[in-house]
Tab-separated table of C-alpha atoms in Angstrom:
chain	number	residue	atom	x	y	z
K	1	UNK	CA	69.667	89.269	111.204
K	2	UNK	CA	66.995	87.847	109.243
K	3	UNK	CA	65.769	84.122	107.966
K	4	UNK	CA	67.516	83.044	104.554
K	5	UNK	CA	65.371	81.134	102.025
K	6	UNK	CA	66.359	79.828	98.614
K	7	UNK	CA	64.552	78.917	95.752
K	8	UNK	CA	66.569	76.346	93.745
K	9	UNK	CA	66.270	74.529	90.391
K	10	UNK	CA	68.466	72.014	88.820
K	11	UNK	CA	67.966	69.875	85.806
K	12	UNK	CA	70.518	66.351	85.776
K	13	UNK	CA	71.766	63.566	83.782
K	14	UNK	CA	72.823	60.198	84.695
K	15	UNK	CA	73.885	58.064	82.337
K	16	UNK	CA	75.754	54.845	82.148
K	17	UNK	CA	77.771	53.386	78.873
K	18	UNK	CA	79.497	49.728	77.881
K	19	UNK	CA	77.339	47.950	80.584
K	20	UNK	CA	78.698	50.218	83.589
K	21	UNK	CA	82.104	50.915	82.300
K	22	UNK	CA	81.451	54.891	82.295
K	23	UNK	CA	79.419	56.800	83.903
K	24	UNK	CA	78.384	60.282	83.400
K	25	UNK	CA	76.458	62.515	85.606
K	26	UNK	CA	75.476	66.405	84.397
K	27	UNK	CA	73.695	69.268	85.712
K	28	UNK	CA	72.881	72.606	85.196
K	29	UNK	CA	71.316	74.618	88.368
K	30	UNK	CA	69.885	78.089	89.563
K	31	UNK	CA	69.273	79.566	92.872
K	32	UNK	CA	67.711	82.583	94.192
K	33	UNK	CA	68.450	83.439	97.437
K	34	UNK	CA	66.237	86.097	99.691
K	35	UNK	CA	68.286	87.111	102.595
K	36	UNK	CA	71.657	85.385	101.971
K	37	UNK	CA	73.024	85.622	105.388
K	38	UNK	CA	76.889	86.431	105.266
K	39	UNK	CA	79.434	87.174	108.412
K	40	UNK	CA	81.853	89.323	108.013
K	41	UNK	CA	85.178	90.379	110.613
K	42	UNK	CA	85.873	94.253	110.370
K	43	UNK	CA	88.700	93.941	111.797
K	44	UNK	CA	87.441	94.097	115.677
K	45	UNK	CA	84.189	92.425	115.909
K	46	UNK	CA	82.084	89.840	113.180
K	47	UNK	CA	79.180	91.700	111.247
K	48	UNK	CA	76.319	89.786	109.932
K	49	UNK	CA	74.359	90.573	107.753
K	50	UNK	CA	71.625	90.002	104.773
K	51	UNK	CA	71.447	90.183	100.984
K	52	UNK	CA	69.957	89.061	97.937
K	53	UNK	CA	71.762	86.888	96.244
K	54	UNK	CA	72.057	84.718	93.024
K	55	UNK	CA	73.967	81.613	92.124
K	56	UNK	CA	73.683	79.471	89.032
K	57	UNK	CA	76.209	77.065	87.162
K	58	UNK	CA	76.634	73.584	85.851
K	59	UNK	CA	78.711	70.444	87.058
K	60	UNK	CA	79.852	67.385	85.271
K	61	UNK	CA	81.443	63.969	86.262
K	62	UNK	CA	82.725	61.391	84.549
K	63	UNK	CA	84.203	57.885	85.798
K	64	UNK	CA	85.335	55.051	83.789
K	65	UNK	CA	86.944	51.485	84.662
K	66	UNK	CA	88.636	50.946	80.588
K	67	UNK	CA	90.199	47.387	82.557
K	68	UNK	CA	90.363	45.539	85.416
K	69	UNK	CA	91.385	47.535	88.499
K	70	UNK	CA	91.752	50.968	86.680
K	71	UNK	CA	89.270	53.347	87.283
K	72	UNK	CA	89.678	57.080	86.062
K	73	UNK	CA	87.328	59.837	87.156
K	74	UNK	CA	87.428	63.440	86.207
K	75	UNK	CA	85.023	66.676	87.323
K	76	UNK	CA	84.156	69.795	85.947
K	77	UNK	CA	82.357	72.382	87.905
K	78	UNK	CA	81.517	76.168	86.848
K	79	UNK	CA	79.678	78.404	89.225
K	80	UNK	CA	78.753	81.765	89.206
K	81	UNK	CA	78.007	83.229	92.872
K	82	UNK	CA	77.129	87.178	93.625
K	83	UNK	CA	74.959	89.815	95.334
K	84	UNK	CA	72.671	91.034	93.397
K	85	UNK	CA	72.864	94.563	94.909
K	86	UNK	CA	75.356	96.786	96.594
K	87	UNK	CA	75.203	95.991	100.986
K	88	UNK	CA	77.238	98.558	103.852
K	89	UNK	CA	77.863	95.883	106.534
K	90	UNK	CA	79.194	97.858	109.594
K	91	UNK	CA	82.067	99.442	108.080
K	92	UNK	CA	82.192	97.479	105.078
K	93	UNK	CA	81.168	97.716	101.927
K	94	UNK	CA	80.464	94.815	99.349
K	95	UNK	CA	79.574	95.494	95.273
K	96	UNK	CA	77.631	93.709	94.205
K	97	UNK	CA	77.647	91.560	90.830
K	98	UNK	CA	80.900	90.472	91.859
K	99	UNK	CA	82.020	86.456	92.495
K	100	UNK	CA	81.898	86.048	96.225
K	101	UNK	CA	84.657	85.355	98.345
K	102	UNK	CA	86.210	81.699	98.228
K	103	UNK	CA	84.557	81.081	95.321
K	104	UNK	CA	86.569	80.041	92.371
K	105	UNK	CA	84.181	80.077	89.350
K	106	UNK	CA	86.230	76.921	88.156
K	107	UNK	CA	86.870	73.764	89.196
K	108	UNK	CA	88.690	71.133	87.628
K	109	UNK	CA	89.720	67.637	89.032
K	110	UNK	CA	91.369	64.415	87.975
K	111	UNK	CA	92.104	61.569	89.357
K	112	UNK	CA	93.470	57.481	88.381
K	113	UNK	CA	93.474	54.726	90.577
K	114	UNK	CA	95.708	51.275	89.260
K	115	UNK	CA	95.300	48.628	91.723
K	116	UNK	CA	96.770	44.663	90.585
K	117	UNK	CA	97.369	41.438	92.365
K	118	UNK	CA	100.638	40.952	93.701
K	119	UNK	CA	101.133	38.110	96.455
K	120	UNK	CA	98.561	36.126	97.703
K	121	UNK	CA	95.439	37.949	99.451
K	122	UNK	CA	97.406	41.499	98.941
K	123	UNK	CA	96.708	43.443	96.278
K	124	UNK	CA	99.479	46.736	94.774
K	125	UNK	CA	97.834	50.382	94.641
K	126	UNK	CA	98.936	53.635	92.580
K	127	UNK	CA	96.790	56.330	92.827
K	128	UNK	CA	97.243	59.989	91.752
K	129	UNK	CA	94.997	63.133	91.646
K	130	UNK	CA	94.754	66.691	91.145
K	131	UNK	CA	92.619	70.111	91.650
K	132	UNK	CA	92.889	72.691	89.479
K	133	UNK	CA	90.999	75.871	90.895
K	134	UNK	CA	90.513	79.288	88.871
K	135	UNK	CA	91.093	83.045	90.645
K	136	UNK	CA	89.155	83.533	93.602
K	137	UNK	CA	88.661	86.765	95.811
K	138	UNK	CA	89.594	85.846	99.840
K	139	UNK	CA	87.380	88.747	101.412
K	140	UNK	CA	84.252	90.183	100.050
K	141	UNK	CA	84.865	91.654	97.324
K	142	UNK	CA	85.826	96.176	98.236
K	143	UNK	CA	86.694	95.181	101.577
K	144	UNK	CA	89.693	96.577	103.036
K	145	UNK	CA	91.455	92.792	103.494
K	146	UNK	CA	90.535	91.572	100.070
K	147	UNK	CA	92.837	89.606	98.505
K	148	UNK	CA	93.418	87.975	95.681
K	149	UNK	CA	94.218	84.655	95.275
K	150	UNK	CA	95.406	83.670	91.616
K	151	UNK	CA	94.757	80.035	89.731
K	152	UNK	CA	96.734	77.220	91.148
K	153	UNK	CA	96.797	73.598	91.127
K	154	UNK	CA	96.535	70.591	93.611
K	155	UNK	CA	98.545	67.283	92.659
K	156	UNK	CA	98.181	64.017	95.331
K	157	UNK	CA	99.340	60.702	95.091
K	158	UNK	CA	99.770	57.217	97.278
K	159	UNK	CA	101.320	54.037	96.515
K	160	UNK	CA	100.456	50.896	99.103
K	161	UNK	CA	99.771	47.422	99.290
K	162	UNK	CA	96.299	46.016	100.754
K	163	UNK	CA	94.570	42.872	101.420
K	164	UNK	CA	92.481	41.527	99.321
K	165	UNK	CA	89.422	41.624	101.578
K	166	UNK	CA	89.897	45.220	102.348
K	167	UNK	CA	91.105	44.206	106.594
K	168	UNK	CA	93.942	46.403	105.765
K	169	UNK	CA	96.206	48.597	104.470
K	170	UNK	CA	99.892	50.338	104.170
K	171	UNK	CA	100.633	53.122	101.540
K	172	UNK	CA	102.787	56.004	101.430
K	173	UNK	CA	101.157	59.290	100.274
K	174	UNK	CA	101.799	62.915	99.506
K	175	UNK	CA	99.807	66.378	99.303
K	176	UNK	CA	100.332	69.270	97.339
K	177	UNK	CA	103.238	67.299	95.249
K	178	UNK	CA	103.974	70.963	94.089
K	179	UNK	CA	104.594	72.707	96.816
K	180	UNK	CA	102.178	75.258	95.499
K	181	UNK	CA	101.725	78.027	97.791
K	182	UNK	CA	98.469	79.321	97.634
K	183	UNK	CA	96.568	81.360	100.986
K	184	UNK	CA	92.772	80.440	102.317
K	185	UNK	CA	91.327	83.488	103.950
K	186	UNK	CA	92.602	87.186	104.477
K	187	UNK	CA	91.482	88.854	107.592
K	188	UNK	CA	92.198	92.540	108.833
K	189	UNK	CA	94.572	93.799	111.519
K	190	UNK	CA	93.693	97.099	112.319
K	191	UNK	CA	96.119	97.884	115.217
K	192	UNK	CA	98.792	96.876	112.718
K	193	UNK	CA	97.186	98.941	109.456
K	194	UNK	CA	97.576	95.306	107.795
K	195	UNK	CA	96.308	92.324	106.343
K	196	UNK	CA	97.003	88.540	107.995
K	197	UNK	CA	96.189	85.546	105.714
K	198	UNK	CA	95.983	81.682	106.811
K	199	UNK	CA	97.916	79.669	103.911
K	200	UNK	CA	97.339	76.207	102.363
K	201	UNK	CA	98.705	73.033	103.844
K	202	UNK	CA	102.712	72.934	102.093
K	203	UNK	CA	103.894	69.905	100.294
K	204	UNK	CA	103.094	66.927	102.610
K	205	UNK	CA	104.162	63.319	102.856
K	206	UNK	CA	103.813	60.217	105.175
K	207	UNK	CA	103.113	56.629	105.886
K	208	UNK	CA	99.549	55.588	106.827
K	209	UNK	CA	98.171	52.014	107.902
K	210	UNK	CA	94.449	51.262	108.158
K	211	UNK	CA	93.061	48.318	110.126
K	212	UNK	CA	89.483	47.416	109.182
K	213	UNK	CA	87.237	45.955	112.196
C-alpha cells in the first residue's frame, strides 16, 4: 500500500477568565488526507488499503475552579470523518461520504472533582464524570459486518481519602455506573454466515490504593 500524507489546518483559542478561575480552549480544524491508509478483516485475511479522505470539525473545553477544591471541566467535540470517493478493498466495498467507522460525530463529557480537608495531612475526594457519545458505524460503512452502534452514555465516579502531599491514596471507584451495554468493533465470521462483536467493559467497581515514591 502506499505513503499517507495529510495536510491539516486548525485555528485555536485559549483564553483564561477571573485571574485563572476558567479556562477556555476552542478550535476549529480541517484535514485533507491523500492516501488515508485503512485495514480492513474480510472475514479470512486483513485488506489494506488507500483512499482519499477528509476530516474537519471543532472542539471546545472548558474548566473552572468557582471555590476552593472544586474544579468542574466539561468538553465538546464534533467531527466529521469520510472518504471522499467510493474504494473495493478485496471483497469489500466502502461508500464513500459516509462517517467512518468508530467515529461518533459527537462527543460530550463532564466531569466535577470536590476535594476538602478532613483530618490532619489527609484530605476527602468526590469525583464524578461522564461520556456521552452520538451513533457510530462499527465496520466501514456497506460492509457485510457493519453494525450499528446507537448513542449511549458513560457515567464514573470515586470517593477516597489522600494525603495532603499527594504520598498516597485510597478511594473506591466505579465504571459505567449504568451498566450501559454498548459493543466496540464488529468483525465477520464467514464459516458461521455471522457477525461477532467485542462489547464495552460492564458496570465496574473496586478499591484502589496508590503509593507515591
Amino acid at each position: 500500500f502506499n505513503e499517507e500524507t495529510a495536510d491539516a489546518y486548525e485555528l485555536g483559542l485559549n483564553a483564561s477568565f477571573g485571574d485563572g478561575a476558567v479556562l477556555l480552549n476552542g478550535a476549529v480544524y480541517f484535514q485533507d488526507i491523500k492516501g488515508f491508509q485503512n485495514l480492513v478483516f474480510n472475514g479470512n485475511n486483513f485488506v489494506v488499503f488507500n483512499a482519499p479522505a477528509e476530516s474537519y470539525g471543532a472542539e471546545l473545553d472548558l474548566m473552572a475552579r468557582p471555590a476552593d477544591g472544586v474544579t468542574i471541566q466539561s468538553g465538546l467535540s464534533y467531527n466529521k470523518v469520510e472518504l471522499t470517493e467510493d474504494i473495493v478493498a478485496g471483497t469489500t466495498f466502502v461508500q464513500g461520504g459516509e462517517q467512518l467507522a468508530r467515529s461518533p460525530e459527537l462527543t460530550v463529557t463532564a466531569a466535577a472533582t470536590n476535594s476538602w480537608p478532613l483530618l490532619t495531612s489527609i484530605d476527602a475526594l468526590v469525583h464524578l464524570n461522564s461520556r456521552f457519545v452520538t451513533e457510530q458505524s462499527l465496520a466501514l460503512t456497506g460492509a457485510a459486518s457493519n453494525v450499528m452502534q446507537d448513542d449511549f452514555i458513560l457515567v464514573g465516579g470515586r470517593i477516597g481519602l489522600l494525603s495532603t502531599n499527594d504520598t498516597w491514596s485510597i478511594s473506591l471507584f466505579g465504571e459505567n455506573l449504568l451498566d450501559e451495554e454498548f459493543l466496540l468493533q464488529t468483525f465477520q465470521l464467514p464459516e458461521l454466515q455471522s457477525v461477532a462483536a467485542y462489547s464495552g467493559v460492564p458496570r465496574t467497581y473496586g478499591i484502589e490504593f496508590r503509593l507515591n515514591f
